[in-house]
């Protein structure tokens, strides 16, 4: 939700946002990337002034702790920008695989690498997302697919993502697609195996967005 608001064109009030380490690291990343926001912790609200897909910072080094829900989506989203971005975290984060997502982004002709272990740190020499076709495993984490989906509207051409095996946590993927629709982007879902995002779609701030409770 925060990332879509940050990428969108316009201002979004993100409501019912419960405080957590992952939220703290994501907000820290937005600050480092030059995306302004106002955080009312008591009111569980963040007002984000979206960048319209044009990340202000031309490069940044982000420390994301052990926040997987920040590391994975930012790994894809920062490919939209321009400059060198380094994403790192704790010793535990450096044991969490991200190679499948990195490989999927490389298939889209993005200059991105991770460590030899297949884990962070991730280094991105970003110059936008050309678009095209890519394949990714769905059996490790559905967050890889969700990350690709959320970055794809800013590609220079259509993006097609094929799942190479079994997609886990399908409801979370469908939730991501529904949320993207709330921000004005349509994803074509072919039996949870192939996902297509047409070019010339961009996130538009809905004004208010409520985080659903677990």
PDB file of C-alpha atoms in Angstrom:
ATOM      1  CA  UNK A   1       0.000   0.000   0.000  1.00  0.00           C
ATOM      2  CA  UNK A   2       2.754   2.487   0.943  1.00  0.00           C
ATOM      3  CA  UNK A   3       4.777   1.614  -2.136  1.00  0.00           C
ATOM      4  CA  UNK A   4       1.825   2.028  -4.518  1.00  0.00           C
ATOM      5  CA  UNK A   5       1.077   5.372  -2.873  1.00  0.00           C
ATOM      6  CA  UNK A   6       4.716   6.390  -3.295  1.00  0.00           C
ATOM      7  CA  UNK A   7       4.772   5.448  -6.991  1.00  0.00           C
ATOM      8  CA  UNK A   8       1.359   6.941  -7.762  1.00  0.00           C
ATOM      9  CA  UNK A   9       0.607  10.336  -9.216  1.00  0.00           C
ATOM     10  CA  UNK A  10      -0.983  12.429  -6.459  1.00  0.00           C
ATOM     11  CA  UNK A  11      -1.524  12.352  -2.718  1.00  0.00           C
ATOM     12  CA  UNK A  12      -2.848   9.322  -0.816  1.00  0.00           C
ATOM     13  CA  UNK A  13      -3.977   9.039   2.798  1.00  0.00           C
ATOM     14  CA  UNK A  14      -3.066   5.497   3.868  1.00  0.00           C
ATOM     15  CA  UNK A  15      -5.327   4.643   6.815  1.00  0.00           C
ATOM     16  CA  UNK A  16      -5.326   1.923   9.489  1.00  0.00           C
ATOM     17  CA  UNK A  17      -1.563   1.506   9.188  1.00  0.00           C
ATOM     18  CA  UNK A  18      -0.348  -0.451  12.199  1.00  0.00           C
ATOM     19  CA  UNK A  19       3.151   0.352  13.440  1.00  0.00           C
ATOM     20  CA  UNK A  20       5.766  -2.352  12.770  1.00  0.00           C
ATOM     21  CA  UNK A  21       9.454  -2.696  11.970  1.00  0.00           C
ATOM     22  CA  UNK A  22       8.590  -3.324   8.317  1.00  0.00           C
ATOM     23  CA  UNK A  23       6.610  -0.071   8.145  1.00  0.00           C
ATOM     24  CA  UNK A  24       9.447   1.808   9.848  1.00  0.00           C
ATOM     25  CA  UNK A  25      11.993   0.539   7.300  1.00  0.00           C
ATOM     26  CA  UNK A  26       9.685   1.281   4.366  1.00  0.00           C
ATOM     27  CA  UNK A  27       9.117   4.846   5.577  1.00  0.00           C
ATOM     28  CA  UNK A  28      12.864   5.244   6.061  1.00  0.00           C
ATOM     29  CA  UNK A  29      13.355   4.112   2.479  1.00  0.00           C
ATOM     30  CA  UNK A  30      10.840   6.690   1.212  1.00  0.00           C
ATOM     31  CA  UNK A  31      12.788   9.395   3.043  1.00  0.00           C
ATOM     32  CA  UNK A  32      16.065   8.235   1.486  1.00  0.00           C
ATOM     33  CA  UNK A  33      14.422   8.207  -1.945  1.00  0.00           C
ATOM     34  CA  UNK A  34      13.133  11.758  -1.566  1.00  0.00           C
ATOM     35  CA  UNK A  35       9.438  10.859  -1.503  1.00  0.00           C
ATOM     36  CA  UNK A  36       7.667  13.126   1.014  1.00  0.00           C
ATOM     37  CA  UNK A  37       5.089  11.917   3.510  1.00  0.00           C
ATOM     38  CA  UNK A  38       3.491  12.827   6.832  1.00  0.00           C
ATOM     39  CA  UNK A  39       3.167  10.110   9.482  1.00  0.00           C
ATOM     40  CA  UNK A  40       0.514  10.323  12.188  1.00  0.00           C
ATOM     41  CA  UNK A  41       1.424   7.260  14.261  1.00  0.00           C
ATOM     42  CA  UNK A  42      -1.333   7.783  16.824  1.00  0.00           C
ATOM     43  CA  UNK A  43      -3.898   8.144  14.078  1.00  0.00           C
ATOM     44  CA  UNK A  44      -2.460   5.189  12.145  1.00  0.00           C
ATOM     45  CA  UNK A  45      -2.261   7.350   9.036  1.00  0.00           C
ATOM     46  CA  UNK A  46       0.434   8.198   6.513  1.00  0.00           C
ATOM     47  CA  UNK A  47      -0.144  10.840   3.854  1.00  0.00           C
ATOM     48  CA  UNK A  48       2.138  10.130   0.895  1.00  0.00           C
ATOM     49  CA  UNK A  49       2.904  12.566  -1.907  1.00  0.00           C
ATOM     50  CA  UNK A  50       3.494  10.174  -4.778  1.00  0.00           C
ATOM     51  CA  UNK A  51       6.332  10.625  -7.260  1.00  0.00           C
ATOM     52  CA  UNK A  52       4.363   9.651 -10.362  1.00  0.00           C
ATOM     53  CA  UNK A  53       6.816   6.895 -11.178  1.00  0.00           C
ATOM     54  CA  UNK A  54       9.790   9.297 -11.180  1.00  0.00           C
ATOM     55  CA  UNK A  55      11.906   8.465  -8.136  1.00  0.00           C
ATOM     56  CA  UNK A  56      13.523  11.734  -6.986  1.00  0.00           C
ATOM     57  CA  UNK A  57      16.761  10.236  -5.697  1.00  0.00           C
ATOM     58  CA  UNK A  58      19.290   9.181  -8.328  1.00  0.00           C
ATOM     59  CA  UNK A  59      20.779   6.446  -6.216  1.00  0.00           C
ATOM     60  CA  UNK A  60      20.627   5.465  -2.548  1.00  0.00           C
ATOM     61  CA  UNK A  61      21.873   2.893  -0.063  1.00  0.00           C
ATOM     62  CA  UNK A  62      18.964   1.428   1.904  1.00  0.00           C
ATOM     63  CA  UNK A  63      19.277  -0.578   5.104  1.00  0.00           C
ATOM     64  CA  UNK A  64      16.054  -2.560   5.495  1.00  0.00           C
ATOM     65  CA  UNK A  65      16.739  -4.616   8.626  1.00  0.00           C
ATOM     66  CA  UNK A  66      14.995  -7.964   8.296  1.00  0.00           C
ATOM     67  CA  UNK A  67      11.942  -6.460   6.589  1.00  0.00           C
ATOM     68  CA  UNK A  68      11.154  -8.804   3.710  1.00  0.00           C
ATOM     69  CA  UNK A  69       7.970  -6.884   2.875  1.00  0.00           C
ATOM     70  CA  UNK A  70      10.185  -3.857   2.202  1.00  0.00           C
ATOM     71  CA  UNK A  71      13.134  -5.623   0.537  1.00  0.00           C
ATOM     72  CA  UNK A  72      11.193  -7.544  -2.111  1.00  0.00           C
ATOM     73  CA  UNK A  73       8.869  -4.843  -3.484  1.00  0.00           C
ATOM     74  CA  UNK A  74      11.587  -2.181  -3.362  1.00  0.00           C
ATOM     75  CA  UNK A  75      13.946  -4.471  -5.291  1.00  0.00           C
ATOM     76  CA  UNK A  76      11.551  -4.333  -8.244  1.00  0.00           C
ATOM     77  CA  UNK A  77      10.271  -0.786  -7.771  1.00  0.00           C
ATOM     78  CA  UNK A  78      13.709   0.846  -7.709  1.00  0.00           C
ATOM     79  CA  UNK A  79      14.372  -0.527 -11.192  1.00  0.00           C
ATOM     80  CA  UNK A  80      11.935   2.176 -12.329  1.00  0.00           C
ATOM     81  CA  UNK A  81      14.395   4.868 -11.232  1.00  0.00           C
ATOM     82  CA  UNK A  82      17.763   6.066 -12.428  1.00  0.00           C
ATOM     83  CA  UNK A  83      21.046   5.587 -10.599  1.00  0.00           C
ATOM     84  CA  UNK A  84      22.723   3.041  -8.349  1.00  0.00           C
ATOM     85  CA  UNK A  85      20.614   1.598  -5.543  1.00  0.00           C
ATOM     86  CA  UNK A  86      21.935  -0.802  -2.905  1.00  0.00           C
ATOM     87  CA  UNK A  87      19.499  -2.695  -0.673  1.00  0.00           C
ATOM     88  CA  UNK A  88      20.897  -4.448   2.362  1.00  0.00           C
ATOM     89  CA  UNK A  89      19.834  -5.598   5.812  1.00  0.00           C
ATOM     90  CA  UNK A  90      20.733  -7.578   8.895  1.00  0.00           C
ATOM     91  CA  UNK A  91      22.720 -10.813   8.951  1.00  0.00           C
ATOM     92  CA  UNK A  92      19.401 -12.663   8.891  1.00  0.00           C
ATOM     93  CA  UNK A  93      18.268 -10.724   5.811  1.00  0.00           C
ATOM     94  CA  UNK A  94      21.480 -11.769   4.106  1.00  0.00           C
ATOM     95  CA  UNK A  95      20.321 -15.377   4.544  1.00  0.00           C
ATOM     96  CA  UNK A  96      16.922 -14.834   2.889  1.00  0.00           C
ATOM     97  CA  UNK A  97      16.863 -15.784  -0.817  1.00  0.00           C
ATOM     98  CA  UNK A  98      15.964 -13.164  -3.404  1.00  0.00           C
ATOM     99  CA  UNK A  99      17.669 -14.682  -6.451  1.00  0.00           C
ATOM    100  CA  UNK A 100      14.388 -15.707  -8.129  1.00  0.00           C
ATOM    101  CA  UNK A 101      13.203 -12.093  -8.161  1.00  0.00           C
ATOM    102  CA  UNK A 102      16.611 -10.820  -9.292  1.00  0.00           C
ATOM    103  CA  UNK A 103      16.642 -13.377 -12.110  1.00  0.00           C
ATOM    104  CA  UNK A 104      13.142 -12.378 -13.221  1.00  0.00           C
ATOM    105  CA  UNK A 105      14.195  -8.722 -13.369  1.00  0.00           C
ATOM    106  CA  UNK A 106      17.349  -9.617 -15.304  1.00  0.00           C
ATOM    107  CA  UNK A 107      15.106 -11.266 -17.911  1.00  0.00           C
ATOM    108  CA  UNK A 108      13.559  -7.815 -18.400  1.00  0.00           C
ATOM    109  CA  UNK A 109      17.039  -6.490 -19.291  1.00  0.00           C
ATOM    110  CA  UNK A 110      17.605  -4.780 -15.953  1.00  0.00           C
ATOM    111  CA  UNK A 111      21.144  -4.429 -14.548  1.00  0.00           C
ATOM    112  CA  UNK A 112      20.612  -6.009 -11.134  1.00  0.00           C
ATOM    113  CA  UNK A 113      22.624  -8.465  -9.025  1.00  0.00           C
ATOM    114  CA  UNK A 114      22.609  -9.992  -5.560  1.00  0.00           C
ATOM    115  CA  UNK A 115      25.274 -11.834  -3.561  1.00  0.00           C
ATOM    116  CA  UNK A 116      26.738 -15.164  -4.653  1.00  0.00           C
ATOM    117  CA  UNK A 117      24.502 -16.864  -2.068  1.00  0.00           C
ATOM    118  CA  UNK A 118      21.382 -15.633  -3.884  1.00  0.00           C
ATOM    119  CA  UNK A 119      20.538 -13.308  -1.002  1.00  0.00           C
ATOM    120  CA  UNK A 120      20.923  -9.569  -0.328  1.00  0.00           C
ATOM    121  CA  UNK A 121      22.643  -7.215  -0.664  1.00  0.00           C
ATOM    122  CA  UNK A 122      21.003  -6.284  -3.959  1.00  0.00           C
ATOM    123  CA  UNK A 123      22.696  -3.829  -6.317  1.00  0.00           C
ATOM    124  CA  UNK A 124      20.656  -2.108  -9.027  1.00  0.00           C
ATOM    125  CA  UNK A 125      22.104   0.112 -11.750  1.00  0.00           C
ATOM    126  CA  UNK A 126      18.715   1.463 -12.674  1.00  0.00           C
ATOM    127  CA  UNK A 127      17.721   3.086 -15.951  1.00  0.00           C
ATOM    128  CA  UNK A 128      14.041   2.161 -16.169  1.00  0.00           C
ATOM    129  CA  UNK A 129      12.258  -1.087 -17.046  1.00  0.00           C
ATOM    130  CA  UNK A 130      12.256  -1.896 -20.784  1.00  0.00           C
ATOM    131  CA  UNK A 131       9.372  -4.387 -20.509  1.00  0.00           C
ATOM    132  CA  UNK A 132       8.941  -7.742 -22.194  1.00  0.00           C
ATOM    133  CA  UNK A 133       8.439 -11.282 -20.942  1.00  0.00           C
ATOM    134  CA  UNK A 134       9.826 -12.891 -17.814  1.00  0.00           C
ATOM    135  CA  UNK A 135       9.429 -16.085 -15.827  1.00  0.00           C
ATOM    136  CA  UNK A 136       9.544 -16.518 -12.065  1.00  0.00           C
ATOM    137  CA  UNK A 137       9.059 -19.267  -9.518  1.00  0.00           C
ATOM    138  CA  UNK A 138       5.936 -18.970  -7.405  1.00  0.00           C
ATOM    139  CA  UNK A 139       6.670 -21.706  -4.884  1.00  0.00           C
ATOM    140  CA  UNK A 140       9.082 -19.796  -2.613  1.00  0.00           C
ATOM    141  CA  UNK A 141       7.119 -16.609  -2.057  1.00  0.00           C
ATOM    142  CA  UNK A 142       4.200 -14.894  -3.764  1.00  0.00           C
ATOM    143  CA  UNK A 143       5.917 -11.599  -2.890  1.00  0.00           C
ATOM    144  CA  UNK A 144       8.243 -12.054  -5.883  1.00  0.00           C
ATOM    145  CA  UNK A 145       5.268 -11.958  -8.231  1.00  0.00           C
ATOM    146  CA  UNK A 146       3.620  -9.121  -6.329  1.00  0.00           C
ATOM    147  CA  UNK A 147       6.840  -7.090  -6.554  1.00  0.00           C
ATOM    148  CA  UNK A 148       7.022  -7.611 -10.321  1.00  0.00           C
ATOM    149  CA  UNK A 149       3.363  -6.708 -10.737  1.00  0.00           C
ATOM    150  CA  UNK A 150       3.689  -3.449  -8.807  1.00  0.00           C
ATOM    151  CA  UNK A 151       6.698  -2.249 -10.816  1.00  0.00           C
ATOM    152  CA  UNK A 152       5.399  -3.290 -14.240  1.00  0.00           C
ATOM    153  CA  UNK A 153       3.060  -0.340 -14.943  1.00  0.00           C
ATOM    154  CA  UNK A 154       6.149   1.848 -15.303  1.00  0.00           C
ATOM    155  CA  UNK A 155       7.779  -0.336 -17.926  1.00  0.00           C
ATOM    156  CA  UNK A 156       8.367   1.102 -21.386  1.00  0.00           C
ATOM    157  CA  UNK A 157       6.305  -1.662 -22.999  1.00  0.00           C
ATOM    158  CA  UNK A 158       3.917  -4.475 -22.056  1.00  0.00           C
ATOM    159  CA  UNK A 159       5.063  -6.905 -19.368  1.00  0.00           C
ATOM    160  CA  UNK A 160       4.144 -10.594 -19.260  1.00  0.00           C
ATOM    161  CA  UNK A 161       5.016 -12.674 -16.186  1.00  0.00           C
ATOM    162  CA  UNK A 162       4.828 -16.472 -16.328  1.00  0.00           C
ATOM    163  CA  UNK A 163       4.842 -18.638 -13.211  1.00  0.00           C
ATOM    164  CA  UNK A 164       7.146 -21.601 -13.777  1.00  0.00           C
ATOM    165  CA  UNK A 165       5.738 -23.880 -11.073  1.00  0.00           C
ATOM    166  CA  UNK A 166       3.136 -23.704  -8.303  1.00  0.00           C
ATOM    167  CA  UNK A 167       2.016 -20.288  -7.081  1.00  0.00           C
ATOM    168  CA  UNK A 168       1.729 -20.187  -3.293  1.00  0.00           C
ATOM    169  CA  UNK A 169      -0.434 -17.740  -1.353  1.00  0.00           C
ATOM    170  CA  UNK A 170      -2.713 -17.013  -4.313  1.00  0.00           C
ATOM    171  CA  UNK A 171      -5.117 -14.915  -2.171  1.00  0.00           C
ATOM    172  CA  UNK A 172      -2.300 -12.456  -1.449  1.00  0.00           C
ATOM    173  CA  UNK A 173      -1.552 -12.116  -5.165  1.00  0.00           C
ATOM    174  CA  UNK A 174      -5.227 -11.498  -5.891  1.00  0.00           C
ATOM    175  CA  UNK A 175      -5.224  -8.893  -3.134  1.00  0.00           C
ATOM    176  CA  UNK A 176      -2.282  -7.163  -4.824  1.00  0.00           C
ATOM    177  CA  UNK A 177      -4.121  -7.164  -8.162  1.00  0.00           C
ATOM    178  CA  UNK A 178      -7.257  -5.755  -6.515  1.00  0.00           C
ATOM    179  CA  UNK A 179      -5.199  -3.048  -4.843  1.00  0.00           C
ATOM    180  CA  UNK A 180      -3.541  -2.150  -8.149  1.00  0.00           C
ATOM    181  CA  UNK A 181      -7.003  -1.769  -9.677  1.00  0.00           C
ATOM    182  CA  UNK A 182      -7.860   0.607  -6.826  1.00  0.00           C
ATOM    183  CA  UNK A 183      -4.891   2.680  -8.026  1.00  0.00           C
ATOM    184  CA  UNK A 184      -6.068   2.548 -11.643  1.00  0.00           C
ATOM    185  CA  UNK A 185      -4.004  -0.298 -13.141  1.00  0.00           C
ATOM    186  CA  UNK A 186      -5.539  -3.448 -14.643  1.00  0.00           C
ATOM    187  CA  UNK A 187      -3.731  -6.799 -14.562  1.00  0.00           C
ATOM    188  CA  UNK A 188      -4.823  -9.577 -16.901  1.00  0.00           C
ATOM    189  CA  UNK A 189      -4.699 -12.831 -14.931  1.00  0.00           C
ATOM    190  CA  UNK A 190      -4.675 -16.033 -16.995  1.00  0.00           C
ATOM    191  CA  UNK A 191      -5.537 -18.820 -14.545  1.00  0.00           C
ATOM    192  CA  UNK A 192      -2.916 -17.685 -12.022  1.00  0.00           C
ATOM    193  CA  UNK A 193      -0.227 -18.861 -14.446  1.00  0.00           C
ATOM    194  CA  UNK A 194       0.403 -15.845 -16.660  1.00  0.00           C
ATOM    195  CA  UNK A 195      -0.051 -12.197 -15.723  1.00  0.00           C
ATOM    196  CA  UNK A 196      -0.078  -9.378 -18.277  1.00  0.00           C
ATOM    197  CA  UNK A 197       0.263  -5.653 -17.640  1.00  0.00           C
ATOM    198  CA  UNK A 198      -0.341  -3.418 -20.636  1.00  0.00           C
ATOM    199  CA  UNK A 199       1.825  -0.360 -21.216  1.00  0.00           C
ATOM    200  CA  UNK A 200       0.600   3.208 -20.685  1.00  0.00           C
ATOM    201  CA  UNK A 201      -0.925   2.386 -17.304  1.00  0.00           C
ATOM    202  CA  UNK A 202       0.207   4.357 -14.282  1.00  0.00           C
ATOM    203  CA  UNK A 203      -0.885   4.393 -10.653  1.00  0.00           C
ATOM    204  CA  UNK A 204      -3.189   7.280  -9.763  1.00  0.00           C
ATOM    205  CA  UNK A 205      -3.686   8.235  -6.124  1.00  0.00           C
ATOM    206  CA  UNK A 206      -7.179   7.193  -4.974  1.00  0.00           C
ATOM    207  CA  UNK A 207      -7.213   9.852  -2.275  1.00  0.00           C
ATOM    208  CA  UNK A 208      -7.818   7.425   0.574  1.00  0.00           C
ATOM    209  CA  UNK A 209      -6.684   3.815   0.931  1.00  0.00           C
ATOM    210  CA  UNK A 210      -7.461   1.648   3.949  1.00  0.00           C
ATOM    211  CA  UNK A 211      -5.107  -1.132   5.003  1.00  0.00           C
ATOM    212  CA  UNK A 212      -7.169  -4.251   5.628  1.00  0.00           C
ATOM    213  CA  UNK A 213      -6.640  -5.993   8.956  1.00  0.00           C
ATOM    214  CA  UNK A 214      -5.407  -9.586   9.094  1.00  0.00           C
TER     215      UNK A 214
END
